Short mmCIF file of C-alpha atoms in Angstrom, two decimals:
data_model
loop_
_atom_site.label_atom_id
_atom_site.label_comp_id
_atom_site.label_asym_id
_atom_site.label_seq_id
_atom_site.Cartn_x
_atom_site.Cartn_y
_atom_site.Cartn_z
CA MET A 1 0.00 0.00 0.00
CA LEU A 2 1.28 3.44 -0.95
CA ILE A 3 1.41 5.66 2.14
CA MET A 4 0.94 9.41 1.69
CA PRO A 5 1.82 11.11 5.03
CA THR A 6 -0.49 14.03 5.80
CA THR A 7 0.14 17.07 8.00
CA ASP A 8 -2.15 19.90 9.14
CA GLN A 9 -1.68 23.67 9.55
CA PHE A 10 0.53 23.12 12.61
CA ASN A 11 2.58 20.34 10.98
CA ARG A 12 0.80 17.65 13.00
CA SER A 13 0.82 14.26 11.27
CA LEU A 14 -2.27 12.09 10.91
CA ARG A 15 -1.50 8.80 12.70
CA ASP A 16 -4.45 7.84 14.91
CA LEU A 17 -8.07 7.06 14.01
CA ARG A 18 -10.73 6.49 16.66
CA ILE A 19 -13.75 4.68 15.27
CA SER A 20 -17.08 4.87 17.10
CA LEU A 21 -19.02 1.68 16.38
CA ILE A 22 -22.26 2.72 18.07
CA ASP A 23 -23.76 5.84 19.65
CA ARG A 24 -25.46 3.91 22.47
CA CYS A 25 -24.24 3.03 25.94
CA ASN A 26 -25.58 1.00 28.85
CA PHE A 27 -24.19 3.55 31.36
CA ARG A 28 -25.40 7.11 31.94
CA CYS A 29 -22.27 8.81 33.26
CA PRO A 30 -23.12 12.44 34.14
CA TYR A 31 -19.98 13.76 32.43
CA CYS A 32 -20.89 12.08 29.13
CA MET A 33 -24.52 10.86 28.84
CA PRO A 34 -26.53 12.26 31.78
CA SER A 35 -29.76 10.31 32.31
CA ASP A 36 -31.98 13.39 32.37
CA LYS A 37 -31.05 14.02 28.74
CA PHE A 38 -30.42 10.49 27.44
CA HIS A 39 -33.55 8.85 28.84
CA HIS A 40 -35.58 5.88 27.55
CA ALA A 41 -37.29 8.01 24.91
CA TYR A 42 -34.09 9.56 23.53
CA GLU A 43 -33.70 8.89 19.81
CA PHE A 44 -30.32 7.44 18.97
CA LEU A 45 -29.22 6.65 15.44
CA ASP A 46 -31.27 4.08 13.58
CA LYS A 47 -29.22 0.92 13.03
CA LYS A 48 -29.38 1.52 9.28
CA GLN A 49 -27.41 4.72 9.85
CA TRP A 50 -24.47 2.88 11.40
CA LEU A 51 -21.59 2.28 9.05
CA SER A 52 -21.49 -1.39 8.10
CA PHE A 53 -18.38 -3.39 8.91
CA ASP A 54 -17.45 -3.42 5.22
CA GLU A 55 -17.79 0.38 5.12
CA ILE A 56 -15.66 0.77 8.24
CA GLU A 57 -12.99 -1.51 6.80
CA ARG A 58 -12.95 0.42 3.53
CA LEU A 59 -12.58 3.77 5.27
CA ALA A 60 -9.90 2.38 7.58
CA ARG A 61 -7.87 1.28 4.56
CA VAL A 62 -8.17 4.78 3.10
CA PHE A 63 -7.02 6.31 6.39
CA VAL A 64 -4.06 3.91 6.58
CA GLY A 65 -3.09 5.06 3.10
CA LEU A 66 -2.86 8.58 4.51
CA GLY A 67 -0.50 7.59 7.31
CA VAL A 68 -2.75 6.20 10.06
CA THR A 69 -1.08 3.35 11.96
CA LYS A 70 -3.23 3.24 15.11
CA LEU A 71 -6.92 2.30 15.24
CA ARG A 72 -9.04 2.49 18.40
CA LEU A 73 -12.63 1.23 18.59
CA THR A 74 -14.93 3.29 20.79
CA GLY A 75 -18.60 4.16 21.26
CA GLY A 76 -20.86 4.79 23.10
CA GLU A 77 -20.07 1.38 24.46
CA PRO A 78 -18.54 -0.59 21.55
CA LEU A 79 -19.40 -4.00 23.01
CA LEU A 80 -23.07 -3.19 22.39
CA ARG A 81 -22.39 -3.49 18.66
CA PRO A 82 -23.46 -6.97 17.54
CA ASP A 83 -20.70 -9.26 16.23
CA ILE A 84 -17.98 -6.75 17.08
CA ASP A 85 -15.34 -9.48 16.72
CA LEU A 86 -16.01 -9.52 12.97
CA ILE A 87 -14.91 -5.91 12.48
CA ILE A 88 -11.90 -6.47 14.74
CA ARG A 89 -10.82 -9.36 12.51
CA LYS A 90 -11.22 -7.23 9.38
CA LEU A 91 -9.23 -4.32 10.81
CA SER A 92 -6.49 -6.54 12.23
CA LEU A 93 -5.71 -7.82 8.73
CA ILE A 94 -5.11 -4.39 7.19
CA PRO A 95 -1.41 -3.97 6.30
CA GLY A 96 0.06 -0.94 8.07
CA VAL A 97 -2.10 -1.13 11.22
CA ASP A 98 0.46 -1.41 14.02
CA ASP A 99 -1.91 -0.91 16.95
CA LEU A 100 -5.54 -2.03 17.24
CA ALA A 101 -7.18 -1.15 20.57
CA LEU A 102 -10.63 -0.89 22.14
CA THR A 103 -12.04 1.28 24.93
CA THR A 104 -14.90 -0.16 27.01
CA ASN A 105 -16.70 0.45 30.29
CA GLY A 106 -15.94 -3.17 31.10
CA SER A 107 -19.47 -4.20 32.04
CA MET A 108 -19.73 -6.79 29.24
CA LEU A 109 -16.06 -7.62 28.94
CA SER A 110 -16.31 -11.05 30.57
CA GLN A 111 -18.63 -12.37 27.89
CA TRP A 112 -16.70 -10.87 24.97
CA VAL A 113 -13.02 -10.87 25.78
CA LYS A 114 -12.05 -14.32 24.43
CA ARG A 115 -13.62 -13.50 21.08
CA LEU A 116 -11.92 -10.09 21.02
CA LYS A 117 -8.51 -11.66 21.58
CA ALA A 118 -9.10 -14.42 19.03
CA ALA A 119 -10.18 -11.84 16.44
CA GLY A 120 -6.88 -9.98 16.73
CA LEU A 121 -7.47 -7.14 19.19
CA GLY A 122 -4.12 -5.91 20.45
CA ARG A 123 -4.90 -3.72 23.45
CA LEU A 124 -7.68 -2.91 25.89
CA THR A 125 -8.59 0.24 27.82
CA VAL A 126 -11.20 -0.06 30.56
CA SER A 127 -12.96 2.94 32.12
CA LEU A 128 -13.12 2.68 35.92
CA ASP A 129 -13.42 5.97 37.82
CA THR A 130 -13.42 4.52 41.34
CA LEU A 131 -13.45 1.29 43.32
CA ASP A 132 -16.07 2.64 45.72
CA GLU A 133 -19.35 0.95 44.76
CA ASN A 134 -21.61 3.82 45.82
CA ILE A 135 -19.55 6.45 44.02
CA PHE A 136 -19.28 4.19 40.98
CA ARG A 137 -23.05 3.95 40.82
CA GLN A 138 -23.31 7.72 41.09
CA MET A 139 -20.75 8.26 38.31
CA SER A 140 -22.28 5.62 36.00
CA GLY A 141 -25.84 6.87 36.33
CA GLU A 142 -26.84 4.00 38.65
CA LYS A 143 -25.72 1.42 36.07
CA GLY A 144 -23.32 -1.49 36.36
CA SER A 145 -21.06 -2.31 39.28
CA VAL A 146 -17.40 -2.21 40.24
CA GLN A 147 -17.32 -5.99 40.66
CA GLU A 148 -18.69 -6.47 37.16
CA VAL A 149 -15.87 -4.36 35.72
CA LEU A 150 -13.19 -6.06 37.84
CA GLU A 151 -14.49 -9.47 36.72
CA GLY A 152 -14.12 -8.25 33.13
CA ILE A 153 -10.53 -7.22 33.79
CA ARG A 154 -9.75 -10.60 35.36
CA ALA A 155 -11.30 -12.35 32.35
CA ALA A 156 -9.17 -10.18 30.06
CA GLU A 157 -6.05 -11.22 31.96
CA LYS A 158 -6.93 -14.89 31.47
CA ALA A 159 -7.50 -14.23 27.76
CA GLY A 160 -3.98 -12.84 27.42
CA PHE A 161 -4.38 -9.07 27.88
CA ASN A 162 -1.50 -8.54 30.28
CA SER A 163 -1.16 -4.77 30.13
CA ILE A 164 -4.55 -3.04 30.33
CA LYS A 165 -5.01 0.71 30.65
CA ILE A 166 -7.49 1.77 33.31
CA ASN A 167 -9.02 5.19 32.61
CA ALA A 168 -10.25 7.20 35.60
CA VAL A 169 -11.88 10.61 35.19
CA ILE A 170 -11.32 12.55 38.42
CA GLN A 171 -13.82 15.14 39.70
CA ARG A 172 -13.21 17.22 42.79
CA GLY A 173 -15.69 16.42 45.52
CA VAL A 174 -16.87 13.29 43.72
CA ASN A 175 -14.14 10.65 43.49
CA ASP A 176 -10.88 12.50 44.17
CA HIS A 177 -10.64 10.92 47.63
CA THR A 178 -10.54 7.44 46.07
CA ILE A 179 -7.47 7.99 43.88
CA LEU A 180 -5.07 6.02 46.08
CA ASP A 181 -7.52 3.09 46.18
CA LEU A 182 -7.09 2.68 42.43
CA VAL A 183 -3.33 3.03 42.69
CA ARG A 184 -3.06 0.40 45.43
CA TYR A 185 -5.32 -2.06 43.60
CA PHE A 186 -3.49 -1.97 40.26
CA ARG A 187 0.11 -1.48 41.44
CA GLY A 188 2.16 -4.54 40.56
CA THR A 189 -0.49 -6.06 38.28
CA GLY A 190 1.06 -5.03 34.96
CA HIS A 191 -1.91 -2.73 34.31
CA SER A 192 -1.64 1.05 34.33
CA VAL A 193 -4.12 3.59 35.66
CA ARG A 194 -4.52 6.76 33.58
CA PHE A 195 -5.90 9.65 35.63
CA ILE A 196 -7.85 12.05 33.40
CA GLU A 197 -8.66 15.66 34.21
CA TYR A 198 -12.40 16.33 34.07
CA MET A 199 -13.09 17.97 30.69
CA ASP A 200 -15.86 20.04 29.15
CA VAL A 201 -16.76 17.47 26.52
CA GLY A 202 -20.09 17.82 24.70
CA ASN A 203 -22.81 20.16 25.86
CA GLN A 204 -24.60 18.31 28.65
CA ASN A 205 -22.28 17.87 31.63
CA HIS A 206 -22.48 21.42 33.11
CA TRP A 207 -18.69 21.49 33.37
CA ASP A 208 -17.17 23.69 36.05
CA ASN A 209 -13.44 24.32 36.23
CA ALA A 210 -13.73 24.14 40.03
CA GLN A 211 -14.34 20.39 39.66
CA VAL A 212 -11.04 19.86 37.82
CA VAL A 213 -8.34 18.20 39.91
CA PRO A 214 -5.05 19.17 38.20
CA SER A 215 -2.76 16.30 37.34
CA SER A 216 0.00 18.02 39.29
CA GLU A 217 -2.11 17.63 42.44
CA ILE A 218 -2.78 13.95 41.74
CA ILE A 219 0.90 13.31 41.04
CA ALA A 220 1.87 14.93 44.33
CA LEU A 221 -0.72 12.86 46.20
CA ILE A 222 0.47 9.57 44.75
CA ASP A 223 4.16 10.47 45.06
CA SER A 224 3.74 11.18 48.79
CA THR A 225 2.75 7.53 49.34
CA PHE A 226 4.30 5.73 46.38
CA PRO A 227 7.36 7.69 45.11
CA LEU A 228 7.30 8.32 41.37
CA VAL A 229 9.76 9.17 38.62
CA ARG A 230 8.66 10.75 35.31
CA ILE A 231 9.63 8.70 32.27
CA GLN A 232 7.59 10.01 29.33
CA GLY A 233 5.87 13.20 28.20
CA THR A 234 3.21 13.82 25.56
CA GLN A 235 5.58 14.14 22.63
CA GLY A 236 4.83 12.23 19.46
CA GLY A 237 1.06 12.37 19.81
CA ASP A 238 0.82 10.57 23.16
CA THR A 239 -1.91 11.94 25.43
CA SER A 240 -0.42 10.74 28.72
CA GLU A 241 2.53 11.75 30.80
CA ILE A 242 3.89 8.52 32.26
CA TYR A 243 5.41 8.06 35.70
CA ARG A 244 7.03 4.89 37.03
CA PHE A 245 6.91 3.77 40.65
CA LYS A 246 10.45 3.99 42.02
CA ASP A 247 10.09 0.54 43.58
CA GLY A 248 9.46 -1.01 40.17
CA GLN A 249 5.79 -1.88 40.76
CA GLY A 250 4.54 -0.49 37.46
CA GLU A 251 3.47 2.91 36.22
CA VAL A 252 0.66 5.47 36.18
CA GLY A 253 -0.33 8.02 33.55
CA PHE A 254 -1.85 11.47 33.60
CA ILE A 255 -3.98 13.04 30.86
CA SER A 256 -3.94 16.80 31.48
CA SER A 257 -6.11 18.22 28.71
CA VAL A 258 -7.23 21.13 30.90
CA THR A 259 -4.11 22.27 32.76
CA LYS A 260 -1.39 21.12 30.37
CA ALA A 261 -2.89 20.94 26.88
CA PHE A 262 -1.17 18.69 24.34
CA CYS A 263 -2.87 20.06 21.21
CA GLY A 264 0.53 20.77 19.68
CA THR A 265 1.20 17.07 19.11
CA CYS A 266 -2.36 15.81 18.49
CA SER A 267 -2.42 13.24 15.68
CA ARG A 268 -6.02 11.99 16.06
CA LEU A 269 -9.11 11.92 13.87
CA ARG A 270 -12.46 10.57 15.04
CA LEU A 271 -15.13 8.78 13.02
CA SER A 272 -18.69 8.65 14.32
CA ALA A 273 -20.91 5.58 14.00
CA ASP A 274 -22.72 7.16 11.04
CA GLY A 275 -19.50 8.10 9.24
CA LYS A 276 -18.87 11.72 10.17
CA MET A 277 -15.22 12.64 10.57
CA TYR A 278 -14.21 15.02 13.36
CA THR A 279 -10.80 16.64 13.64
CA CYS A 280 -11.04 17.34 17.39
CA LEU A 281 -12.73 15.91 20.49
CA PHE A 282 -14.26 19.37 20.96
CA ALA A 283 -15.24 19.91 17.30
CA THR A 284 -18.44 21.75 16.44
CA HIS A 285 -19.04 19.99 13.12
CA GLY A 286 -17.83 17.01 11.11
CA THR A 287 -17.27 15.96 7.50
CA ASP A 288 -19.80 13.38 6.33
CA LEU A 289 -17.76 10.56 4.81
CA GLY A 290 -20.65 8.12 5.23
CA LYS A 291 -22.87 10.12 2.90
CA HIS A 292 -20.22 10.19 0.18
CA LEU A 293 -19.48 6.51 0.72
CA ARG A 294 -23.11 5.53 0.19
CA GLU A 295 -23.41 7.78 -2.84
CA GLY A 296 -20.71 5.76 -4.58
CA ALA A 297 -17.61 7.87 -3.92
CA SER A 298 -14.33 6.32 -5.05
CA ASP A 299 -11.39 5.67 -2.73
CA GLU A 300 -9.54 8.43 -4.57
CA PHE A 301 -12.31 10.93 -3.77
CA LEU A 302 -12.44 9.89 -0.12
CA THR A 303 -8.65 10.09 0.14
CA HIS A 304 -8.67 13.61 -1.30
CA LEU A 305 -11.50 14.75 1.00
CA ILE A 306 -9.80 13.41 4.13
CA ARG A 307 -6.41 14.81 3.13
CA VAL A 308 -7.77 18.29 2.40
CA THR A 309 -9.79 18.32 5.62
CA TRP A 310 -6.73 17.39 7.67
CA MET A 311 -4.46 19.83 5.84
CA LYS A 312 -6.86 22.67 6.73
CA ARG A 313 -7.06 21.56 10.37
CA GLU A 314 -6.29 24.26 12.94
CA ASP A 315 -7.97 22.74 16.03
CA ARG A 316 -6.40 23.47 19.41
CA TYR A 317 -9.42 23.81 21.67
CA SER A 318 -7.69 22.86 24.92
CA GLU A 319 -5.05 25.54 24.39
CA GLN A 320 -7.79 28.11 23.70
CA ARG A 321 -10.37 26.86 26.23
CA SER A 322 -10.50 30.00 28.40
CA GLU A 323 -10.85 32.32 25.43
CA ILE A 324 -13.50 30.17 23.74
CA ARG A 325 -15.57 29.62 26.88
CA HIS A 326 -15.70 33.37 27.55
CA HIS A 327 -17.04 33.98 24.05
CA SER A 328 -20.54 35.45 24.16
CA ARG A 329 -22.05 32.68 22.00
CA PRO A 330 -19.92 29.53 22.07
CA SER A 331 -20.79 26.98 19.41
CA PRO A 332 -22.20 23.60 20.52
CA LYS A 333 -19.67 20.74 20.46
CA VAL A 334 -20.09 17.18 19.27
CA GLU A 335 -21.10 14.87 22.14
CA MET A 336 -18.41 12.48 23.38
CA TYR A 337 -20.69 9.44 23.15
CA GLN A 338 -20.82 10.04 19.37
CA ILE A 339 -17.06 9.93 18.82
CA GLY A 340 -15.52 8.24 21.85
CA GLY A 341 -12.94 9.83 24.15
#
């Protein structure tokens, strides 16, 4: 396959594609899909609007031809998509894909994980904001349970996933007092907790900067009990700063989109379940690849459209957050459940 590397207005290369398989989720986390908005009568996409697995594979091949080497499957909750192992198998066979990962809330992982591994999935990320059952229920919209997620992680270990990322969104006054519980539980397991600053994703979570716990504060807290040494920054498109425990019992990561923006190295595009391409997690609009695909567009046309869209890209929302949020009429952003994290 001929690879045509693509860079945007800030010389950022296109390397990562996050593919949302479904816009539905079985949780109602207040920071993503609050239950008062996404209730039983909420109209999600009709199944016919979802990209088919063949359409996803075709677009993925086009993206790889433009320099993408990393694919991540997201949602909503991707394990709600029927026969998800079939698309994993298709994507795993694409030449040039070096990293195929999936992000899940873990609630259905036990029943799926063997099939995911057999299909060729390389890595897993599991969202788990706290080990406290009551707080977990609060943060998941009274859905699921901690034990259910931990059982999924144990099943993943047995299936051969030996280095799982555990994503924890930290909110002041909600779960910040349970940070060390997560650290203690996963230290020495081979898995790595990624502490994420609470972000103003979408339009529904009533974000307040006062609820953000800066990564620097979390690092200091952990370091006071389990001494840390920094080993990796966010260069090269990585979203996490990585710290290793000095005693050799693993590592932790910190995603500081609010206090230490990494827009300057962002290499990610996002594809919604109905085929809209977004150049930023905080984008206000997308480019409808699905429409062109179903109208008979050629690979050459799709390649040109994606390349031009990326080359025009100037997104750096996290660096401009304060200025944008003080604007008199801020534009609505795409919801996170539509494009994953």
